[in-house]
Short mmCIF file of C-alpha atoms in Angstrom, two decimals:
data_model
loop_
_atom_site.label_atom_id
_atom_site.label_comp_id
_atom_site.label_asym_id
_atom_site.label_seq_id
_atom_site.Cartn_x
_atom_site.Cartn_y
_atom_site.Cartn_z
CA UNK F 29 0.00 0.00 0.03
CA UNK F 30 1.16 3.52 -0.67
CA UNK F 31 0.02 7.14 -0.50
CA UNK F 32 1.68 10.50 -0.69
CA UNK F 33 1.33 10.92 3.04
CA UNK F 34 1.15 8.30 5.73
CA UNK F 35 -0.19 9.48 9.08
CA UNK F 36 0.23 7.31 12.19
CA UNK F 37 -2.74 7.88 14.52
CA UNK F 38 -6.35 8.86 13.83
CA UNK F 39 -6.46 11.17 16.83
CA UNK F 40 -7.05 14.89 17.29
CA UNK F 41 -4.11 16.14 15.16
CA UNK F 42 -3.99 13.18 12.77
CA UNK F 43 -7.64 13.58 11.67
CA UNK F 44 -7.15 17.33 11.15
CA UNK F 45 -4.12 16.70 8.94
CA UNK F 46 -5.93 13.99 6.95
CA UNK F 47 -8.70 16.52 6.23
CA UNK F 48 -6.43 19.39 5.18
CA UNK F 49 -4.09 17.24 3.07
CA UNK F 50 -6.94 15.58 1.15
CA UNK F 51 -8.62 18.96 0.79
CA UNK F 52 -5.42 20.03 -1.02
CA UNK F 53 -5.73 17.03 -3.35
CA UNK F 54 -3.22 14.66 -1.81
CA UNK F 55 -3.62 10.92 -1.10
CA UNK F 56 -3.44 9.94 2.58
CA UNK F 57 -3.29 6.68 4.53
CA UNK F 58 -4.08 6.89 8.22
CA UNK F 59 -2.87 4.01 10.37
CA UNK F 60 -4.96 3.46 13.45
CA UNK F 61 -4.69 0.41 15.75
CA UNK F 62 -8.04 1.13 17.46
CA UNK F 63 -11.49 0.22 16.10
CA UNK F 64 -14.73 2.00 15.36
CA UNK F 65 -16.11 4.93 17.39
CA UNK F 66 -19.72 4.01 16.66
CA UNK F 67 -22.13 3.43 19.52
CA UNK F 68 -23.69 5.41 22.37
CA UNK F 69 -20.85 4.98 24.88
CA UNK F 70 -18.65 7.31 22.77
CA UNK F 71 -21.23 9.45 20.99
CA UNK F 72 -23.40 10.35 23.97
CA UNK F 73 -21.71 13.28 25.82
CA UNK F 74 -23.06 12.37 29.30
CA UNK F 75 -21.58 8.86 28.98
CA UNK F 76 -18.03 10.21 29.03
CA UNK F 77 -16.89 8.13 32.02
CA UNK F 78 -17.47 4.90 30.09
CA UNK F 79 -15.12 4.98 27.05
CA UNK F 80 -12.05 6.16 29.01
CA UNK F 81 -12.52 3.17 31.31
CA UNK F 82 -12.99 0.56 28.60
CA UNK F 83 -10.05 -1.52 27.34
CA UNK F 84 -11.76 -1.60 23.92
CA UNK F 85 -11.15 2.17 23.48
CA UNK F 86 -8.13 2.90 25.69
CA UNK F 87 -4.50 1.84 25.53
CA UNK F 88 -4.71 1.24 29.25
CA UNK F 89 -1.46 2.92 30.19
CA UNK F 90 -0.53 3.88 33.75
CA UNK F 91 2.46 5.55 35.32
CA UNK F 92 5.19 3.85 37.29
CA UNK F 93 4.71 4.18 41.07
CA UNK F 94 4.90 7.94 41.62
CA UNK F 95 7.32 8.54 44.54
CA UNK F 96 5.71 11.84 45.67
CA UNK F 97 2.18 10.48 45.53
CA UNK F 98 2.49 7.58 47.98
CA UNK F 99 3.86 5.35 45.18
CA UNK F 100 0.45 5.26 43.52
CA UNK F 101 0.24 4.30 39.82
CA UNK F 102 -1.87 6.91 38.11
CA UNK F 103 -4.02 6.06 35.10
CA UNK F 104 -2.97 7.57 31.77
CA UNK F 105 -5.81 6.91 29.33
CA UNK F 106 -5.03 7.38 25.61
CA UNK F 107 -7.61 6.82 22.89
CA UNK F 108 -7.21 3.51 21.02
CA UNK F 109 -10.12 4.17 18.66
CA UNK F 110 -11.03 6.23 15.56
CA UNK F 111 -10.80 9.83 16.79
CA UNK F 112 -8.11 8.96 19.38
CA UNK F 113 -8.44 10.72 22.71
CA UNK F 114 -11.02 13.12 21.23
CA UNK F 115 -13.35 10.07 21.24
CA UNK F 116 -12.87 9.26 24.97
CA UNK F 117 -12.17 12.64 26.57
CA UNK F 118 -14.44 14.99 28.55
CA UNK F 119 -15.19 17.14 25.47
CA UNK F 120 -14.05 20.33 27.19
CA UNK F 121 -12.81 22.90 24.70
CA UNK F 122 -10.01 25.28 25.75
CA UNK F 123 -7.63 27.05 23.37
CA UNK F 124 -5.02 27.81 26.01
CA UNK F 125 -3.95 31.28 27.14
CA UNK F 126 -2.33 33.70 24.68
CA UNK F 127 0.78 33.83 26.91
CA UNK F 128 1.20 30.05 26.61
CA UNK F 129 1.91 30.33 22.93
CA UNK F 130 4.06 33.45 23.31
CA UNK F 131 6.15 31.29 25.65
CA UNK F 132 6.40 28.60 22.95
CA UNK F 133 7.80 31.11 20.53
CA UNK F 134 10.19 32.57 23.09
CA UNK F 135 11.51 29.09 23.95
CA UNK F 136 12.44 28.31 20.34
CA UNK F 137 9.18 27.40 18.59
CA UNK F 138 9.39 30.40 16.23
CA UNK F 139 6.15 31.05 14.41
CA UNK F 140 3.96 29.60 17.17
CA UNK F 141 3.19 32.78 19.13
CA UNK F 142 -0.45 33.58 19.91
CA UNK F 143 -0.58 35.95 16.94
CA UNK F 144 0.52 33.00 14.75
CA UNK F 145 -1.85 30.34 16.12
CA UNK F 146 -5.02 32.43 16.66
CA UNK F 147 -5.85 32.37 12.92
CA UNK F 148 -5.69 28.56 12.98
CA UNK F 149 -8.07 28.42 15.93
CA UNK F 150 -10.46 30.61 13.96
CA UNK F 151 -10.08 28.42 10.90
CA UNK F 152 -10.93 25.25 12.74
CA UNK F 153 -13.84 26.50 14.86
CA UNK F 154 -17.56 26.48 14.10
CA UNK F 155 -18.56 28.36 17.21
CA UNK F 156 -22.01 29.06 18.67
CA UNK F 157 -22.36 30.69 22.06
CA UNK F 158 -26.01 29.63 22.43
CA UNK F 159 -26.93 33.13 23.61
CA UNK F 160 -24.42 33.03 26.47
CA UNK F 161 -22.31 35.94 25.20
CA UNK F 162 -18.84 36.12 23.75
CA UNK F 163 -17.35 38.36 21.06
CA UNK F 164 -17.81 36.84 17.58
CA UNK F 165 -14.75 38.56 16.19
CA UNK F 166 -12.47 36.47 18.40
CA UNK F 167 -13.98 33.19 17.22
CA UNK F 168 -14.23 31.10 14.10
CA UNK F 169 -17.66 30.46 12.61
CA UNK F 170 -17.16 28.27 9.55
CA UNK F 171 -14.67 25.54 10.56
CA UNK F 172 -15.20 21.79 10.86
CA UNK F 173 -15.00 21.70 14.69
CA UNK F 174 -18.34 22.58 16.30
CA UNK F 175 -18.01 24.31 19.67
CA UNK F 176 -21.09 24.78 21.85
CA UNK F 177 -22.14 25.52 25.41
CA UNK F 178 -24.41 23.52 27.71
CA UNK F 179 -27.88 24.86 28.61
CA UNK F 180 -26.74 25.76 32.19
CA UNK F 181 -30.21 25.00 33.57
CA UNK F 182 -29.07 23.70 36.92
CA UNK F 183 -28.93 26.62 39.47
CA UNK F 184 -25.52 25.47 40.70
CA UNK F 185 -23.84 26.51 37.43
CA UNK F 186 -24.98 30.12 38.00
CA UNK F 187 -24.13 29.93 41.69
CA UNK F 188 -20.50 28.97 40.88
CA UNK F 189 -20.01 32.02 38.67
CA UNK F 190 -21.84 34.34 41.14
CA UNK F 191 -19.72 33.07 44.01
CA UNK F 192 -16.50 33.79 42.07
CA UNK F 193 -17.71 37.35 41.49
CA UNK F 194 -18.65 37.73 45.14
CA UNK F 195 -15.11 36.55 46.10
CA UNK F 196 -13.74 39.40 44.01
CA UNK F 197 -12.73 37.60 40.81
CA UNK F 198 -13.28 38.63 37.26
CA UNK F 199 -16.08 37.18 35.16
CA UNK F 200 -15.67 36.34 31.49
CA UNK F 201 -18.32 35.54 28.91
CA UNK F 202 -15.76 33.71 26.74
CA UNK F 203 -12.54 32.27 28.19
CA UNK F 204 -11.56 31.26 24.62
CA UNK F 205 -11.90 34.82 23.38
CA UNK F 206 -10.23 38.03 24.47
CA UNK F 207 -10.31 37.27 28.21
CA UNK F 208 -9.54 33.90 29.74
CA UNK F 209 -9.25 35.06 33.36
CA UNK F 210 -12.40 34.82 35.42
CA UNK F 211 -15.57 32.77 36.01
CA UNK F 212 -18.02 31.98 33.22
CA UNK F 213 -19.58 29.36 30.93
CA UNK F 214 -17.58 26.31 29.83
CA UNK F 215 -17.42 25.18 26.19
CA UNK F 216 -17.68 21.65 24.79
CA UNK F 217 -17.02 19.83 21.53
CA UNK F 218 -20.69 18.80 21.19
CA UNK F 219 -22.84 19.29 18.10
CA UNK F 220 -26.54 18.57 17.93
CA UNK F 221 -26.30 16.48 21.09
CA UNK F 222 -23.36 14.32 19.88
CA UNK F 223 -19.68 14.22 20.79
CA UNK F 224 -18.03 16.20 18.03
CA UNK F 225 -14.71 14.35 17.99
CA UNK F 226 -11.93 14.88 15.48
CA UNK F 227 -13.29 11.82 13.68
CA UNK F 228 -16.67 13.40 13.18
CA UNK F 229 -15.24 16.84 12.41
CA UNK F 230 -12.33 15.90 10.17
CA UNK F 231 -11.81 12.23 9.36
CA UNK F 232 -15.24 11.43 8.00
CA UNK F 233 -15.20 14.35 5.55
CA UNK F 234 -11.68 13.33 4.47
CA UNK F 235 -12.81 9.77 3.81
CA UNK F 236 -15.67 11.02 1.64
CA UNK F 237 -13.17 12.62 -0.75
CA UNK F 238 -11.93 9.14 -1.80
CA UNK F 239 -8.39 10.30 -1.22
CA UNK F 240 -8.06 9.10 2.37
CA UNK F 241 -8.22 5.54 3.75
CA UNK F 242 -7.83 4.20 7.25
CA UNK F 243 -5.70 1.09 7.75
CA UNK F 244 -6.34 -0.85 10.95
CA UNK F 245 -2.95 -2.03 12.08
CA UNK F 246 -0.33 -1.65 14.83
CA UNK F 247 2.51 0.60 13.64
CA UNK F 248 5.72 -1.03 14.78
CA UNK F 249 8.40 1.32 13.42
CA UNK F 250 9.11 4.00 10.86
CA UNK F 251 11.21 2.61 7.96
CA UNK F 252 14.19 4.88 7.35
CA UNK F 253 16.59 4.49 4.41
CA UNK F 254 19.66 6.71 3.91
CA UNK F 255 18.41 9.11 6.53
CA UNK F 256 14.91 9.47 5.08
CA UNK F 257 11.57 8.07 6.29
CA UNK F 258 10.00 6.11 3.44
CA UNK F 259 7.14 4.27 5.15
CA UNK F 260 5.77 2.53 8.18
CA UNK F 261 6.21 -1.15 9.12
CA UNK F 262 3.04 -2.56 10.68
CA UNK F 263 2.42 -5.80 12.55
CA UNK F 264 2.36 -8.69 10.15
CA UNK F 265 5.36 -7.51 8.13
CA UNK F 266 3.78 -5.12 5.66
CA UNK F 267 5.42 -1.73 4.94
CA UNK F 268 3.01 1.07 4.02
CA UNK F 269 4.95 3.40 1.72
CA UNK F 270 4.91 7.20 1.91
CA UNK F 271 5.75 8.87 -1.39
CA UNK F 272 6.24 12.26 0.29
CA UNK F 273 6.33 12.10 4.09
CA UNK F 274 5.50 10.05 7.19
CA UNK F 275 3.70 12.04 9.85
CA UNK F 276 3.65 10.77 13.45
CA UNK F 277 0.53 11.78 15.41
CA UNK F 278 0.20 8.90 17.82
CA UNK F 279 0.00 10.86 21.19
CA UNK F 280 2.55 12.10 23.68
CA UNK F 281 3.01 8.51 24.85
CA UNK F 282 3.08 6.51 21.58
CA UNK F 283 4.85 9.11 19.40
CA UNK F 284 8.13 9.05 21.37
CA UNK F 285 7.76 5.24 21.73
CA UNK F 286 7.56 4.86 17.94
CA UNK F 287 10.49 7.25 17.36
CA UNK F 288 12.63 5.22 19.75
CA UNK F 289 11.57 1.92 18.19
CA UNK F 290 12.68 3.44 14.86
CA UNK F 291 16.13 4.35 16.16
CA UNK F 292 15.47 8.02 16.93
CA UNK F 293 16.06 8.97 20.53
CA UNK F 294 18.70 8.96 23.32
CA UNK F 295 21.49 6.85 21.89
CA UNK F 296 22.50 5.09 25.13
CA UNK F 297 18.91 4.09 25.86
CA UNK F 298 18.36 2.73 22.35
CA UNK F 299 21.58 0.70 22.55
CA UNK F 300 20.47 -0.80 25.89
CA UNK F 301 17.30 -2.01 24.14
CA UNK F 302 19.27 -3.40 21.17
CA UNK F 303 17.98 -0.81 18.73
CA UNK F 304 20.29 0.63 16.02
CA UNK F 305 20.69 4.37 16.36
CA UNK F 306 19.48 6.36 13.33
CA UNK F 307 19.48 9.78 15.02
CA UNK F 308 20.70 10.57 18.55
CA UNK F 309 17.97 12.86 19.89
CA UNK F 310 18.29 12.92 23.70
CA UNK F 311 15.03 14.86 24.02
CA UNK F 312 12.81 12.05 22.69
CA UNK F 313 10.60 10.92 25.59
CA UNK F 314 11.77 13.67 27.91
CA UNK F 315 9.93 16.87 29.05
CA UNK F 316 6.76 14.89 29.91
CA UNK F 317 4.16 17.14 31.55
CA UNK F 318 0.57 16.82 32.71
CA UNK F 319 -2.11 18.57 34.80
CA UNK F 320 -2.98 17.11 38.12
CA UNK F 321 -6.29 17.94 39.81
CA UNK F 322 -8.31 17.42 42.99
CA UNK F 323 -12.07 17.08 43.44
CA UNK F 324 -13.25 19.49 46.14
CA UNK F 325 -16.63 18.02 46.98
CA UNK F 326 -19.52 19.59 48.93
CA UNK F 327 -22.66 17.87 50.27
CA UNK F 328 -25.81 19.66 49.07
CA UNK F 329 -28.58 20.80 51.38
CA UNK F 330 -31.12 20.68 48.57
CA UNK F 331 -31.84 17.86 46.06
CA UNK F 332 -30.87 20.05 43.07
CA UNK F 333 -27.85 17.99 41.89
CA UNK F 334 -27.61 15.35 39.21
CA UNK F 335 -27.57 12.64 41.95
CA UNK F 336 -31.36 12.27 41.54
CA UNK F 337 -30.58 10.62 38.16
CA UNK F 338 -27.85 8.35 39.54
CA UNK F 339 -29.92 5.16 39.29
CA UNK F 340 -30.50 2.63 36.62
CA UNK F 341 -34.05 3.72 35.75
CA UNK F 342 -33.15 7.39 35.30
CA UNK F 343 -30.04 6.52 33.34
CA UNK F 344 -32.17 4.34 31.04
CA UNK F 345 -34.69 7.18 30.51
CA UNK F 346 -31.91 9.70 29.84
CA UNK F 347 -30.20 7.24 27.45
CA UNK F 348 -33.49 6.49 25.58
CA UNK F 349 -34.28 10.18 25.14
CA UNK F 350 -30.74 10.81 23.83
CA UNK F 351 -30.92 7.83 21.42
CA UNK F 352 -34.14 9.04 19.91
CA UNK F 353 -33.85 12.83 20.06
CA UNK F 354 -30.19 13.68 20.92
CA UNK F 355 -31.58 16.02 23.60
CA UNK F 356 -31.84 16.12 27.40
CA UNK F 357 -29.21 15.47 30.05
CA UNK F 358 -27.48 12.94 27.81
CA UNK F 359 -26.61 15.71 25.32
CA UNK F 360 -24.15 17.57 27.58
CA UNK F 361 -20.92 16.58 29.33
CA UNK F 362 -22.33 18.48 32.36
CA UNK F 363 -19.21 20.68 32.58
CA UNK F 364 -21.06 23.92 31.99
CA UNK F 365 -19.31 26.47 34.24
CA UNK F 366 -15.60 27.14 34.48
CA UNK F 367 -12.95 29.49 35.87
CA UNK F 368 -9.37 30.45 35.38
CA UNK F 369 -7.72 32.43 38.16
CA UNK F 370 -4.27 33.29 39.48
CA UNK F 371 -2.69 31.85 42.65
CA UNK F 372 -1.15 35.16 43.81
CA UNK F 373 -0.13 38.67 42.80
CA UNK F 374 2.84 38.72 40.46
CA UNK F 375 1.52 35.83 38.34
CA UNK F 376 0.82 37.41 34.97
CA UNK F 377 -1.98 35.17 33.77
CA UNK F 378 -4.13 32.33 35.22
CA UNK F 379 -2.39 29.33 36.71
CA UNK F 380 -5.43 27.59 38.19
CA UNK F 381 -8.32 25.99 36.29
CA UNK F 382 -11.77 24.99 37.56
CA UNK F 383 -14.26 22.55 36.07
CA UNK F 384 -17.52 22.77 37.98
CA UNK F 385 -19.87 19.72 38.11
CA UNK F 386 -23.31 19.61 39.76
CA UNK F 387 -22.74 16.12 41.22
CA UNK F 388 -20.04 14.63 43.46
CA UNK F 389 -18.62 11.87 41.28
CA UNK F 390 -15.26 10.57 40.03
CA UNK F 391 -14.11 10.11 36.39
CA UNK F 392 -14.51 6.38 36.90
CA UNK F 393 -18.20 6.92 37.58
CA UNK F 394 -18.12 6.38 41.36
CA UNK F 395 -20.57 8.74 43.08
CA UNK F 396 -19.94 10.14 46.53
CA UNK F 397 -21.37 8.00 49.28
CA UNK F 398 -23.27 10.95 50.77
CA UNK F 399 -25.70 11.34 47.88
CA UNK F 400 -26.53 14.88 46.75
CA UNK F 401 -23.43 16.93 46.26
CA UNK F 402 -21.38 18.99 43.79
CA UNK F 403 -17.69 19.49 43.13
CA UNK F 404 -15.04 21.62 41.60
CA UNK F 405 -12.12 20.00 39.81
CA UNK F 406 -9.16 22.21 40.55
CA UNK F 407 -5.45 22.11 39.81
CA UNK F 408 -2.39 24.19 38.94
CA UNK F 409 -1.70 24.81 35.24
CA UNK F 410 2.12 25.11 35.01
CA UNK F 411 3.83 22.59 37.24
CA UNK F 412 7.63 22.72 37.06
CA UNK F 413 7.80 18.90 37.44
CA UNK F 414 8.99 16.95 34.39
CA UNK F 415 8.83 13.24 33.62
CA UNK F 416 9.73 10.86 30.84
CA UNK F 417 8.55 8.11 28.47
CA UNK F 418 11.02 5.32 27.70
CA UNK F 419 11.05 1.80 26.31
CA UNK F 420 10.71 -1.27 28.48
CA UNK F 421 11.95 -3.32 25.55
CA UNK F 422 12.25 -3.31 21.74
CA UNK F 423 8.91 -5.13 21.46
CA UNK F 424 6.41 -2.83 19.78
CA UNK F 425 3.53 -4.56 21.50
CA UNK F 426 4.88 -3.77 25.00
CA UNK F 427 3.67 -0.65 26.85
CA UNK F 428 6.32 2.00 27.41
CA UNK F 429 7.58 3.04 30.83
CA UNK F 430 5.88 6.28 31.91
CA UNK F 431 7.28 8.35 34.82
CA UNK F 432 5.59 11.70 35.42
CA UNK F 433 7.52 12.71 38.60
CA UNK F 434 4.35 14.39 39.74
CA UNK F 435 4.76 16.85 42.67
CA UNK F 436 8.54 16.63 42.60
CA UNK F 437 8.94 20.37 43.06
CA UNK F 438 8.14 22.35 46.20
CA UNK F 439 6.12 24.83 44.11
CA UNK F 440 3.65 22.03 43.25
CA UNK F 441 2.75 21.57 46.90
CA UNK F 442 2.47 25.34 47.51
CA UNK F 443 0.20 25.78 44.46
CA UNK F 444 -2.07 22.83 45.34
CA UNK F 445 -2.55 24.04 48.93
CA UNK F 446 -3.51 27.39 47.46
CA UNK F 447 -6.00 25.73 45.11
CA UNK F 448 -7.76 24.07 48.04
CA UNK F 449 -7.89 27.18 50.19
CA UNK F 450 -9.14 29.41 47.38
CA UNK F 451 -11.83 26.84 46.44
CA UNK F 452 -13.07 26.70 50.01
CA UNK F 453 -13.38 30.49 50.01
CA UNK F 454 -15.44 30.36 46.82
CA UNK F 455 -17.78 27.69 48.21
CA UNK F 456 -18.20 29.88 51.38
CA UNK F 457 -19.70 32.79 49.44
CA UNK F 458 -23.36 33.83 49.80
CA UNK F 459 -24.26 32.42 46.35
CA UNK F 460 -23.72 28.90 47.66
CA UNK F 461 -25.39 29.48 51.07
CA UNK F 462 -28.73 27.95 49.93
CA UNK F 463 -26.97 24.82 48.58
CA UNK F 464 -24.06 23.94 50.91
CA UNK F 465 -24.52 21.34 53.67
CA UNK F 466 -20.92 20.60 54.54
CA UNK F 467 -17.58 19.78 52.90
CA UNK F 468 -17.17 16.08 51.87
CA UNK F 469 -13.62 16.17 50.56
CA UNK F 470 -11.03 17.05 51.90
CA UNK F 471 -13.28 17.56 54.92
CA UNK F 472 -13.37 20.52 57.29
CA UNK F 473 -10.89 18.94 59.70
CA UNK F 474 -8.16 19.02 57.07
CA UNK F 475 -6.57 22.47 57.50
CA UNK F 476 -2.82 22.59 58.20
CA UNK F 477 -0.19 22.45 55.48
CA UNK F 478 0.76 18.93 56.63
CA UNK F 479 -2.85 17.72 56.56
CA UNK F 480 -3.46 19.23 53.13
CA UNK F 481 -0.24 17.72 51.79
CA UNK F 482 -1.30 14.24 53.00
CA UNK F 483 -4.71 14.68 51.25
CA UNK F 484 -3.02 15.81 48.04
CA UNK F 485 -0.58 12.88 48.09
CA UNK F 486 -3.45 10.41 48.41
CA UNK F 487 -6.09 11.99 46.20
CA UNK F 488 -4.51 14.03 43.41
CA UNK F 489 -5.46 12.58 40.03
CA UNK F 490 -4.30 13.16 36.50
CA UNK F 491 -6.47 15.45 34.41
CA UNK F 492 -5.31 13.32 31.43
CA UNK F 493 -3.35 16.04 29.65
CA UNK F 494 0.07 14.43 28.96
CA UNK F 495 2.24 16.32 26.52
CA UNK F 496 5.72 17.59 25.67
CA UNK F 497 7.72 14.41 24.93
CA UNK F 498 8.88 15.39 21.40
CA UNK F 499 9.52 19.07 22.14
CA UNK F 500 9.50 21.59 19.32
CA UNK F 501 12.38 24.05 19.32
CA UNK F 502 15.44 25.42 17.60
CA UNK F 503 17.50 23.02 15.50
CA UNK F 504 20.56 23.75 17.70
CA UNK F 505 18.63 22.91 20.91
CA UNK F 506 19.92 19.46 21.89
CA UNK F 507 16.65 18.62 23.66
CA UNK F 508 14.45 19.67 20.73
CA UNK F 509 12.98 16.75 18.70
CA UNK F 510 11.23 18.71 15.94
CA UNK F 511 11.87 22.09 14.43
CA UNK F 512 9.19 24.84 14.20
CA UNK F 513 7.82 23.18 11.02
CA UNK F 514 7.33 19.91 12.93
CA UNK F 515 10.18 18.18 11.05
CA UNK F 516 12.14 15.62 13.07
CA UNK F 517 15.65 16.99 13.47
CA UNK F 518 18.19 14.67 11.80
CA UNK F 519 15.73 12.65 9.64
CA UNK F 520 14.29 13.66 6.27
CA UNK F 521 10.61 13.11 5.33
CA UNK F 522 9.41 12.69 8.90
CA UNK F 523 7.31 14.98 11.06
CA UNK F 524 5.64 14.78 14.47
CA UNK F 525 2.43 16.78 14.98
CA UNK F 526 0.42 16.14 18.18
CA UNK F 527 0.55 17.17 21.87
CA UNK F 528 4.02 15.66 22.18
CA UNK F 529 5.56 18.69 20.41
CA UNK F 530 4.27 21.22 23.00
CA UNK F 531 7.34 22.92 24.53
CA UNK F 532 5.28 23.63 27.64
CA UNK F 533 1.78 22.55 28.65
CA UNK F 534 -1.00 25.05 27.87
CA UNK F 535 -3.72 26.32 30.19
CA UNK F 536 -6.68 24.02 30.32
CA UNK F 537 -7.64 20.89 28.35
CA UNK F 538 -5.40 19.87 25.50
CA UNK F 539 -7.80 18.63 22.76
CA UNK F 540 -8.17 22.14 21.26
CA UNK F 541 -4.45 22.89 21.07
CA UNK F 542 -3.78 19.38 19.69
CA UNK F 543 -6.24 19.96 16.85
CA UNK F 544 -4.67 23.37 16.24
CA UNK F 545 -1.29 21.73 15.90
CA UNK F 546 -2.70 19.41 13.24
CA UNK F 547 -4.23 22.39 11.40
CA UNK F 548 -1.02 24.46 11.44
CA UNK F 549 1.25 21.51 10.73
CA UNK F 550 -0.82 20.86 7.58
CA UNK F 551 0.18 24.25 6.18
CA UNK F 552 3.83 23.54 7.00
CA UNK F 553 3.57 20.18 5.20
CA UNK F 554 1.83 21.70 2.19
CA UNK F 555 4.59 24.30 1.95
CA UNK F 556 2.39 27.26 1.10
CA UNK F 557 1.87 30.55 2.90
CA UNK F 558 0.88 30.40 6.54
CA UNK F 559 -2.25 32.26 7.62
CA UNK F 560 -1.60 35.93 8.30
CA UNK F 561 -0.79 36.83 11.91
CA UNK F 562 -3.52 38.24 14.08
CA UNK F 563 -3.39 41.73 15.61
CA UNK F 564 -5.85 40.96 18.37
CA UNK F 565 -4.57 41.89 21.80
CA UNK F 566 -5.75 39.55 24.62
CA UNK F 567 -6.77 40.86 28.05
CA UNK F 568 -4.30 40.62 30.92
CA UNK F 569 -5.25 41.90 34.36
CA UNK F 570 -3.95 45.47 34.46
CA UNK F 571 -2.86 45.11 38.10
CA UNK F 572 -1.54 41.53 37.93
CA UNK F 573 1.76 42.54 39.52
CA UNK F 574 0.10 43.73 42.74
CA UNK F 575 -3.24 41.92 43.12
CA UNK F 576 -4.37 38.26 42.95
CA UNK F 577 -7.90 39.07 41.79
#
């Protein structure tokens, strides 16, 4: 089999590139080990806790025992399905803060500043605020990726935003527009009641052109001859040939794994695994980052939460309504209010994110034992801790070794304690007085730094935002893996374009930035002009140097 371009991974970035490359008239083969994304478990937004906990759709990765988190192994779900992680994620849409991308450019990813990437966000978005506000000029209206907002009917969604305002914080009617900082409505990749994954937005239209095909196979290594990538060897011995380029978009876990299996990575590590070195790139698998979060849970004094539906009969009714009409509670991920705030004065832009949920429940679907409750997911955005992905062996079927080194820096602990204390203050505002019974988790007895640290060590969970393991940077940066055009340094005809190329993690959920990377990488691959830079100036708190809110 052969095509002009061979893309490894039908995930967020891979689907976007398949769409743009076929749109330009090129033939594309997408290699995806996972199966179909059909069925209600994936397509129904409210069922989001199911696919990320199903071996059928998830690679099932977990970290090594994390030394700073009581040696717990933390789950690291990655989509093993058409659409990749966009088919199993929480469907929350966040672009990232403007300053995140300016930092990328300053750290060596020239051409990836906010002014450079904003036009690609606008190109990919098909945005509707649903009457909840937002400035249309900051958003895209004609792209493939539908962005919507939940109905925000539950009174707790409004209470969360009102409490933030009462606590002295900013409000924002569009955190993806001019102003990220503040409390306001949350956005989701949902369209007409369905999960609007990268597969629905990009891959299916690409397949309809007749120029794209998906091959179901396990990619084992990239075939490199005379310093140039010429194809991909898949399980069973076949080589799928790329006439122009091979593009790796297999996730921040599998992309570095595949590079190393192909002889691109830290030379000493490859030799230990019996792999011939094609390009000594010490940065492959390094710079691993993620967001950690805690659930701050409150018991409710009124039966206004979603717990009233947490039984088989109600779930069946909600599911049936969704199946027949794509409406009702099944048509939203239930993350409908959000906030981005700063930990302290002197922090230029938000470094804490909130997801608010009108039920006390975990990602694995376990509800709080106390019944009616609600919670805020909270965590710091820019942890200084760094981990790595490495090979356990040269066997392509074996999972890689994942070490995040979560909470390995003193700043992590300081920031998380601040997160808890600021969240308690928000829940203590008058807006929540009619709804709060008592604190479930951590519990009102947990107050001192030592008590909070013990709670964090036992209960912090991944927000499932791994990135950074094939860092984009200058060609002379020894830790850079790809240059600012996503080309693997030291190998011809090979690019990486997914969340692994992020120099530093962005604010919020990573699906949006991952798709943006696929969009922008497509223009680099096609070799034409890039979209013109934007002149829009994002809002930054005018007194950030002296006030926290």
